[in-house]
mmCIF file of C-alpha atoms in Angstrom:
data_model
loop_
_atom_site.group_PDB
_atom_site.id
_atom_site.type_symbol
_atom_site.label_atom_id
_atom_site.label_comp_id
_atom_site.label_asym_id
_atom_site.label_seq_id
_atom_site.Cartn_x
_atom_site.Cartn_y
_atom_site.Cartn_z
ATOM 1 C CA UNK A 309 55.792 -2.401 2.960
ATOM 2 C CA UNK A 310 56.395 -2.355 -0.789
ATOM 3 C CA UNK A 311 54.338 -3.513 -3.777
ATOM 4 C CA UNK A 312 56.251 -5.446 -6.408
ATOM 5 C CA UNK A 313 55.275 -5.859 -10.045
ATOM 6 C CA UNK A 314 53.644 -9.259 -9.479
ATOM 7 C CA UNK A 315 51.468 -7.997 -6.628
ATOM 8 C CA UNK A 316 50.549 -4.898 -8.653
ATOM 9 C CA UNK A 317 49.541 -7.090 -11.594
ATOM 10 C CA UNK A 318 47.273 -9.250 -9.371
ATOM 11 C CA UNK A 319 45.658 -6.079 -7.979
ATOM 12 C CA UNK A 320 45.113 -4.875 -11.562
ATOM 13 C CA UNK A 321 43.454 -8.181 -12.447
ATOM 14 C CA UNK A 322 41.028 -7.873 -9.552
ATOM 15 C CA UNK A 323 40.303 -4.265 -10.586
ATOM 16 C CA UNK A 324 39.217 -5.682 -13.979
ATOM 17 C CA UNK A 325 37.151 -8.468 -12.475
ATOM 18 C CA UNK A 326 35.192 -6.246 -10.088
ATOM 19 C CA UNK A 327 33.695 -4.223 -12.952
ATOM 20 C CA UNK A 328 33.518 -6.798 -15.745
ATOM 21 C CA UNK A 329 30.153 -8.039 -16.998
ATOM 22 C CA UNK A 330 31.547 -11.620 -17.045
ATOM 23 C CA UNK A 331 31.284 -11.778 -13.259
ATOM 24 C CA UNK A 332 27.656 -12.959 -13.040
ATOM 25 C CA UNK A 333 26.224 -9.706 -14.340
ATOM 26 C CA UNK A 334 28.351 -7.701 -11.862
ATOM 27 C CA UNK A 335 26.642 -9.441 -8.920
ATOM 28 C CA UNK A 336 29.913 -11.173 -8.098
ATOM 29 C CA UNK A 337 32.140 -8.424 -9.449
ATOM 30 C CA UNK A 338 30.905 -4.936 -8.693
ATOM 31 C CA UNK A 339 28.678 -5.816 -5.751
ATOM 32 C CA UNK A 340 30.926 -8.375 -4.064
ATOM 33 C CA UNK A 341 34.673 -8.393 -4.733
ATOM 34 C CA UNK A 342 34.488 -4.735 -5.781
ATOM 35 C CA UNK A 343 33.254 -3.528 -2.375
ATOM 36 C CA UNK A 344 36.001 -2.171 -0.086
ATOM 37 C CA UNK A 345 35.008 -4.594 2.688
ATOM 38 C CA UNK A 346 35.805 -7.576 0.456
ATOM 39 C CA UNK A 347 38.606 -5.726 -1.394
ATOM 40 C CA UNK A 348 40.394 -5.224 1.910
ATOM 41 C CA UNK A 349 40.441 -8.990 2.445
ATOM 42 C CA UNK A 350 41.778 -9.585 -1.064
ATOM 43 C CA UNK A 351 44.451 -6.874 -0.764
ATOM 44 C CA UNK A 352 45.469 -8.237 2.626
ATOM 45 C CA UNK A 353 46.024 -11.683 1.114
ATOM 46 C CA UNK A 354 47.963 -10.311 -1.868
ATOM 47 C CA UNK A 355 50.207 -7.998 0.180
ATOM 48 C CA UNK A 356 50.694 -10.420 3.031
ATOM 49 C CA UNK A 357 49.046 -8.426 5.834
ATOM 50 C CA UNK A 358 45.508 -9.703 6.313
ATOM 51 C CA UNK A 359 44.813 -7.709 9.459
ATOM 52 C CA UNK A 360 45.836 -4.366 7.949
ATOM 53 C CA UNK A 361 43.982 -5.056 4.709
ATOM 54 C CA UNK A 362 40.678 -5.828 6.475
ATOM 55 C CA UNK A 363 41.087 -2.781 8.733
ATOM 56 C CA UNK A 364 41.564 -0.489 5.710
ATOM 57 C CA UNK A 365 38.622 -2.099 3.897
ATOM 58 C CA UNK A 366 36.311 -1.589 6.872
ATOM 59 C CA UNK A 367 37.354 2.064 7.225
ATOM 60 C CA UNK A 368 36.732 2.811 3.509
ATOM 61 C CA UNK A 369 33.461 0.869 3.412
ATOM 62 C CA UNK A 370 31.981 3.316 5.926
ATOM 63 C CA UNK A 371 32.628 6.208 3.554
ATOM 64 C CA UNK A 372 31.177 4.428 0.479
ATOM 65 C CA UNK A 373 28.464 2.381 2.217
ATOM 66 C CA UNK A 374 25.732 4.002 0.122
ATOM 67 C CA UNK A 375 27.594 4.268 -3.170
ATOM 68 C CA UNK A 376 25.254 3.593 -6.094
ATOM 69 C CA UNK A 377 25.449 4.400 -9.814
ATOM 70 C CA UNK A 378 21.936 5.597 -10.820
ATOM 71 C CA UNK A 379 21.817 6.069 -14.570
ATOM 72 C CA UNK A 380 25.584 5.802 -14.806
ATOM 73 C CA UNK A 381 26.119 8.826 -12.579
ATOM 74 C CA UNK A 382 29.268 7.962 -10.630
ATOM 75 C CA UNK A 383 30.749 10.043 -7.816
ATOM 76 C CA UNK A 384 33.512 7.520 -7.117
ATOM 77 C CA UNK A 385 34.506 4.133 -8.493
ATOM 78 C CA UNK A 386 34.857 1.166 -6.188
ATOM 79 C CA UNK A 387 37.488 -0.575 -8.321
ATOM 80 C CA UNK A 388 39.926 2.277 -7.625
ATOM 81 C CA UNK A 389 38.926 2.524 -3.961
ATOM 82 C CA UNK A 390 39.335 -1.189 -3.331
ATOM 83 C CA UNK A 391 42.382 -2.041 -5.444
ATOM 84 C CA UNK A 392 44.276 1.248 -5.584
ATOM 85 C CA UNK A 393 43.192 3.087 -2.451
ATOM 86 C CA UNK A 394 43.424 0.177 -0.021
ATOM 87 C CA UNK A 395 46.933 -0.976 -1.127
ATOM 88 C CA UNK A 396 48.258 2.597 -0.972
ATOM 89 C CA UNK A 397 46.600 3.109 2.402
ATOM 90 C CA UNK A 398 48.229 -0.080 3.667
ATOM 91 C CA UNK A 399 51.623 1.195 2.524
ATOM 92 C CA UNK A 400 51.002 4.586 4.164
ATOM 93 C CA UNK A 401 49.926 3.063 7.474
ATOM 94 C CA UNK A 402 52.944 0.762 7.456
ATOM 95 C CA UNK A 403 55.265 3.615 6.606
ATOM 96 C CA UNK A 404 53.933 5.649 9.536
ATOM 97 C CA UNK A 405 54.209 2.619 11.857
ATOM 98 C CA UNK A 406 50.608 3.033 12.955
ATOM 99 C CA UNK A 407 48.548 0.386 14.712
ATOM 100 C CA UNK A 408 46.200 -1.070 12.045
ATOM 101 C CA UNK A 409 43.283 -0.929 14.468
ATOM 102 C CA UNK A 410 43.972 2.607 15.695
ATOM 103 C CA UNK A 411 41.815 5.624 14.929
ATOM 104 C CA UNK A 412 44.703 7.365 13.191
ATOM 105 C CA UNK A 413 45.177 4.436 10.830
ATOM 106 C CA UNK A 414 41.455 4.376 9.983
ATOM 107 C CA UNK A 415 41.372 8.134 9.328
ATOM 108 C CA UNK A 416 44.423 7.899 7.075
ATOM 109 C CA UNK A 417 42.838 5.046 5.120
ATOM 110 C CA UNK A 418 39.613 7.024 4.620
ATOM 111 C CA UNK A 419 41.508 10.050 3.324
ATOM 112 C CA UNK A 420 43.529 7.986 0.828
ATOM 113 C CA UNK A 421 40.382 6.187 -0.348
ATOM 114 C CA UNK A 422 38.559 9.453 -0.988
ATOM 115 C CA UNK A 423 41.400 10.852 -3.055
ATOM 116 C CA UNK A 424 41.679 7.706 -5.162
ATOM 117 C CA UNK A 425 37.942 7.432 -5.617
ATOM 118 C CA UNK A 426 38.003 10.587 -7.705
ATOM 119 C CA UNK A 427 40.711 9.113 -9.927
ATOM 120 C CA UNK A 428 38.572 6.020 -10.330
ATOM 121 C CA UNK A 429 35.731 8.082 -11.720
ATOM 122 C CA UNK A 430 37.893 9.004 -14.698
ATOM 123 C CA UNK A 431 38.748 5.323 -15.267
ATOM 124 C CA UNK A 432 35.080 4.360 -15.026
ATOM 125 C CA UNK A 433 33.976 6.776 -17.732
ATOM 126 C CA UNK A 434 36.971 5.823 -19.902
ATOM 127 C CA UNK A 435 35.888 2.162 -19.833
ATOM 128 C CA UNK A 436 32.236 3.110 -20.479
ATOM 129 C CA UNK A 437 33.231 5.296 -23.430
ATOM 130 C CA UNK A 438 35.378 2.650 -25.028
ATOM 131 C CA UNK A 439 32.648 0.042 -24.558
ATOM 132 C CA UNK A 440 30.436 2.150 -26.846
ATOM 133 C CA UNK A 441 32.694 1.081 -29.696
ATOM 134 C CA UNK A 442 31.969 -2.592 -28.984
ATOM 135 C CA UNK A 443 28.230 -1.802 -28.778
ATOM 136 C CA UNK A 444 28.360 -0.369 -32.278
ATOM 137 C CA UNK A 445 29.826 -3.694 -33.394
ATOM 138 C CA UNK A 446 26.927 -5.446 -31.702
ATOM 139 C CA UNK A 447 24.287 -3.348 -33.482
ATOM 140 C CA UNK A 448 25.870 -4.211 -36.848
ATOM 141 C CA UNK A 449 25.807 -7.899 -35.966
ATOM 142 C CA UNK A 450 22.103 -7.622 -35.043
ATOM 143 C CA UNK A 451 21.315 -5.884 -38.333
ATOM 144 C CA UNK A 452 23.174 -8.609 -40.257
ATOM 145 C CA UNK A 453 21.498 -11.377 -38.299
ATOM 146 C CA UNK A 454 24.759 -12.575 -36.744
ATOM 147 C CA UNK A 455 23.394 -13.002 -33.251
ATOM 148 C CA UNK A 456 26.031 -15.572 -32.293
ATOM 149 C CA UNK A 457 28.684 -12.821 -32.401
ATOM 150 C CA UNK A 458 26.978 -10.899 -29.596
ATOM 151 C CA UNK A 459 28.858 -13.049 -27.066
ATOM 152 C CA UNK A 460 32.090 -11.344 -28.064
ATOM 153 C CA UNK A 461 30.470 -7.955 -27.557
ATOM 154 C CA UNK A 462 29.361 -8.822 -24.049
ATOM 155 C CA UNK A 463 32.205 -11.075 -22.839
ATOM 156 C CA UNK A 464 35.115 -10.575 -25.243
ATOM 157 C CA UNK A 465 35.843 -7.025 -26.387
ATOM 158 C CA UNK A 466 35.173 -5.391 -22.975
ATOM 159 C CA UNK A 467 38.298 -7.133 -21.649
ATOM 160 C CA UNK A 468 40.316 -4.794 -23.894
ATOM 161 C CA UNK A 469 38.607 -1.753 -22.307
ATOM 162 C CA UNK A 470 39.336 -3.042 -18.819
ATOM 163 C CA UNK A 471 42.917 -3.915 -19.704
ATOM 164 C CA UNK A 472 43.590 -0.350 -20.874
ATOM 165 C CA UNK A 473 41.701 1.569 -18.164
ATOM 166 C CA UNK A 474 41.591 -0.813 -15.218
ATOM 167 C CA UNK A 475 44.482 -3.251 -15.309
ATOM 168 C CA UNK A 476 47.284 -0.971 -16.505
ATOM 169 C CA UNK A 477 46.409 2.106 -14.384
ATOM 170 C CA UNK A 478 45.909 -0.030 -11.271
ATOM 171 C CA UNK A 479 49.218 -1.850 -11.776
ATOM 172 C CA UNK A 480 51.171 1.362 -12.346
ATOM 173 C CA UNK A 481 49.532 3.367 -9.560
ATOM 174 C CA UNK A 482 49.957 0.651 -6.936
ATOM 175 C CA UNK A 483 53.550 -0.076 -7.861
ATOM 176 C CA UNK A 484 54.868 3.478 -8.256
ATOM 177 C CA UNK A 485 52.359 4.991 -5.842
ATOM 178 C CA UNK A 486 53.882 3.017 -2.961
ATOM 179 C CA UNK A 487 57.172 4.845 -3.549
ATOM 180 C CA UNK A 488 55.353 8.182 -3.563
ATOM 181 C CA UNK A 489 53.612 7.330 -0.290
ATOM 182 C CA UNK A 490 56.951 6.471 1.316
ATOM 183 C CA UNK A 491 58.385 9.781 0.066
ATOM 184 C CA UNK A 492 55.439 11.653 1.601
ATOM 185 C CA UNK A 493 56.153 9.921 4.922
ATOM 186 C CA UNK A 494 59.647 11.378 4.913
ATOM 187 C CA UNK A 495 58.440 14.829 3.837
ATOM 188 C CA UNK A 496 55.421 15.133 6.162
ATOM 189 C CA UNK A 497 56.019 14.261 9.834
ATOM 190 C CA UNK A 498 53.190 12.795 11.891
ATOM 191 C CA UNK A 499 52.979 15.793 14.230
ATOM 192 C CA UNK A 500 52.850 18.309 11.358
ATOM 193 C CA UNK A 501 49.778 20.329 10.348
ATOM 194 C CA UNK A 502 49.288 18.544 6.959
ATOM 195 C CA UNK A 503 49.049 15.068 8.515
ATOM 196 C CA UNK A 504 46.856 16.278 11.386
ATOM 197 C CA UNK A 505 44.537 17.932 8.867
ATOM 198 C CA UNK A 506 44.417 14.702 6.856
ATOM 199 C CA UNK A 507 43.490 12.675 9.923
ATOM 200 C CA UNK A 508 40.798 15.221 10.956
ATOM 201 C CA UNK A 509 39.158 15.202 7.532
ATOM 202 C CA UNK A 510 39.347 11.419 7.377
ATOM 203 C CA UNK A 511 37.561 11.133 10.741
ATOM 204 C CA UNK A 512 34.569 13.051 9.411
ATOM 205 C CA UNK A 513 34.168 11.167 6.127
ATOM 206 C CA UNK A 514 32.040 8.263 7.499
ATOM 207 C CA UNK A 515 29.363 10.842 8.361
ATOM 208 C CA UNK A 516 29.020 11.541 4.658
ATOM 209 C CA UNK A 517 28.464 7.882 3.812
ATOM 210 C CA UNK A 518 25.885 7.407 6.606
ATOM 211 C CA UNK A 519 24.096 10.631 5.631
ATOM 212 C CA UNK A 520 23.744 9.451 1.999
ATOM 213 C CA UNK A 521 22.397 6.113 3.239
ATOM 214 C CA UNK A 522 19.837 7.848 5.463
ATOM 215 C CA UNK A 523 18.620 9.991 2.568
ATOM 216 C CA UNK A 524 17.807 6.839 0.614
ATOM 217 C CA UNK A 525 15.783 5.022 3.271
ATOM 218 C CA UNK A 526 14.396 7.685 5.623
ATOM 219 C CA UNK A 527 11.000 8.974 4.469
ATOM 220 C CA UNK A 528 9.587 10.389 7.674
ATOM 221 C CA UNK A 529 11.011 11.607 11.022
ATOM 222 C CA UNK A 530 10.088 8.392 12.848
ATOM 223 C CA UNK A 531 12.410 6.439 10.528
ATOM 224 C CA UNK A 532 15.327 7.998 12.389
ATOM 225 C CA UNK A 533 14.370 6.229 15.624
ATOM 226 C CA UNK A 534 15.828 2.767 14.796
ATOM 227 C CA UNK A 535 19.151 4.369 13.796
ATOM 228 C CA UNK A 536 19.294 6.477 16.959
ATOM 229 C CA UNK A 537 18.550 3.415 19.079
ATOM 230 C CA UNK A 538 21.337 1.451 17.398
ATOM 231 C CA UNK A 539 23.926 4.208 17.849
ATOM 232 C CA UNK A 540 22.814 4.638 21.470
ATOM 233 C CA UNK A 541 23.406 0.944 22.136
ATOM 234 C CA UNK A 542 26.898 1.194 20.637
ATOM 235 C CA UNK A 543 27.802 4.340 22.559
ATOM 236 C CA UNK A 544 26.181 3.598 25.921
ATOM 237 C CA UNK A 545 26.316 -0.204 26.248
ATOM 238 C CA UNK A 546 29.543 -0.585 24.207
ATOM 239 C CA UNK A 547 27.948 -3.215 21.980
ATOM 240 C CA UNK A 548 29.520 -4.099 18.637
ATOM 241 C CA UNK A 549 27.613 -4.076 15.380
ATOM 242 C CA UNK A 550 26.924 -7.815 15.484
ATOM 243 C CA UNK A 551 25.303 -7.506 18.928
ATOM 244 C CA UNK A 552 23.226 -4.523 17.857
ATOM 245 C CA UNK A 553 22.096 -6.413 14.761
ATOM 246 C CA UNK A 554 20.895 -9.323 16.904
ATOM 247 C CA UNK A 555 19.031 -6.958 19.245
ATOM 248 C CA UNK A 556 17.473 -5.262 16.201
ATOM 249 C CA UNK A 557 15.976 -8.579 15.126
ATOM 250 C CA UNK A 558 13.667 -8.403 18.162
ATOM 251 C CA UNK A 559 12.378 -4.971 17.131
ATOM 252 C CA UNK A 560 12.030 -6.153 13.522
ATOM 253 C CA UNK A 561 9.948 -9.133 14.666
ATOM 254 C CA UNK A 562 7.714 -6.904 16.813
ATOM 255 C CA UNK A 563 7.157 -4.449 13.961
ATOM 256 C CA UNK A 564 6.406 -7.334 11.599
ATOM 257 C CA UNK A 565 3.780 -8.799 13.939
ATOM 258 C CA UNK A 566 2.160 -5.404 14.444
ATOM 259 C CA UNK A 567 1.949 -4.786 10.708
ATOM 260 C CA UNK A 568 0.473 -8.265 10.130
ATOM 261 C CA UNK A 569 -2.227 -7.642 12.772
ATOM 262 C CA UNK A 570 -3.090 -4.310 11.172
ATOM 263 C CA UNK A 571 -3.201 -5.954 7.739
ATOM 264 C CA UNK A 572 -5.564 -8.672 8.985
ATOM 265 C CA UNK A 573 -7.758 -6.075 10.638
ATOM 266 C CA UNK A 574 -8.053 -4.115 7.398
ATOM 267 C CA UNK A 575 -8.839 -7.307 5.488
ATOM 268 C CA UNK A 576 -11.577 -8.286 7.962
ATOM 269 C CA UNK A 577 -13.055 -4.792 7.890
ATOM 270 C CA UNK A 578 -13.115 -4.830 4.087
ATOM 271 C CA UNK A 579 -14.747 -8.279 4.124
ATOM 272 C CA UNK A 580 -17.445 -7.061 6.477
ATOM 273 C CA UNK A 581 -18.280 -4.158 4.212
ATOM 274 C CA UNK A 582 -18.552 -6.516 1.206
ATOM 275 C CA UNK A 583 -20.888 -8.842 3.157
ATOM 276 C CA UNK A 584 -23.143 -5.899 4.044
ATOM 277 C CA UNK A 585 -23.250 -4.852 0.395
ATOM 278 C CA UNK A 586 -24.178 -8.384 -0.685
ATOM 279 C CA UNK A 587 -26.972 -8.589 1.893
ATOM 280 C CA UNK A 588 -28.379 -5.297 0.724
ATOM 281 C CA UNK A 589 -28.333 -6.523 -2.890
ATOM 282 C CA UNK A 590 -30.134 -9.760 -1.875
ATOM 283 C CA UNK A 591 -32.820 -7.746 -0.201
#
C-alpha cells in the first residue's frame, strides 16, 4: 500500500476539519470525525481498504478512549492519531502482510498511534499559539466597535493556522512516512526482537486507556462491579460488546427503579415530617 499526493492532501484536509471551530463548535470535528473510531472509517475510504482502516481505528480508539483536554492540557492529539497514525499503521500492516483482524495487526496499530500522538501534541500547541495572534485582532475589533469582523477571527483566520500546522504536516508525514514504514519493514524482520517488543508494548496500551477512563468515573470500590461483570461476560460467555451492552441495559433499568423507589421514600418521609410540624404549629 502506498499513499499518493492526492490521498495525502485529503487526509490533511480532514486533519484540519477535525480540530477547526467551524465544525459545529468542534462537536462534529473534534468529537466526531476526529475520533480514531470514525477516522479509521474515513482513512479506509480514502486509501481504498475499508476493513483495514476500521480495524486500525478500533485498535487506536481503545488506547485513547478517555482522551480529554482539560484546560488545554493535551497528552496526545487526535488529529494526528486519526489522520497520520491510522494511515501509517495501515501501510505498516499491509507491508507486513498481516491479517487486519489479527492481534499482531492491532498491536502494531496501537504502537504506531502512540508514537504519532506525541507528534500531534506539538502540532496542537503550534495551532493554539498561532491562534493567539488572531485573538489579538479580535480584541482590537471589539475595542473599535467593529463586532462584525469577529466572524473572521472565529471562522476565517484559524484556517491559516490549520493549513500550516495541520494540513501541511499531515500531508507530508503520510506521503513520505509510508516510504519510511516500508523501509522499516525491510530492515526489521517480523521474528526479530524490535518487532516483537513493539507488538508486546502495543498489546498493553489499551490497559492505559481503560485505566484513565476508570479514574474519571469510579468514585468508590462498588463502582468497579459493573465493569468486572462486563469483562466476565466477554471472557466467559464470549459475548461481543454489543451483546454486553444490551445485557447491561437490564442492570441499568433495575438500578434506576431502585433509585426511584428510594427517592420516593425519602420524599414521603420528608412530607410526613412537615405534616407533623404543621400540626404542632396549629396546636
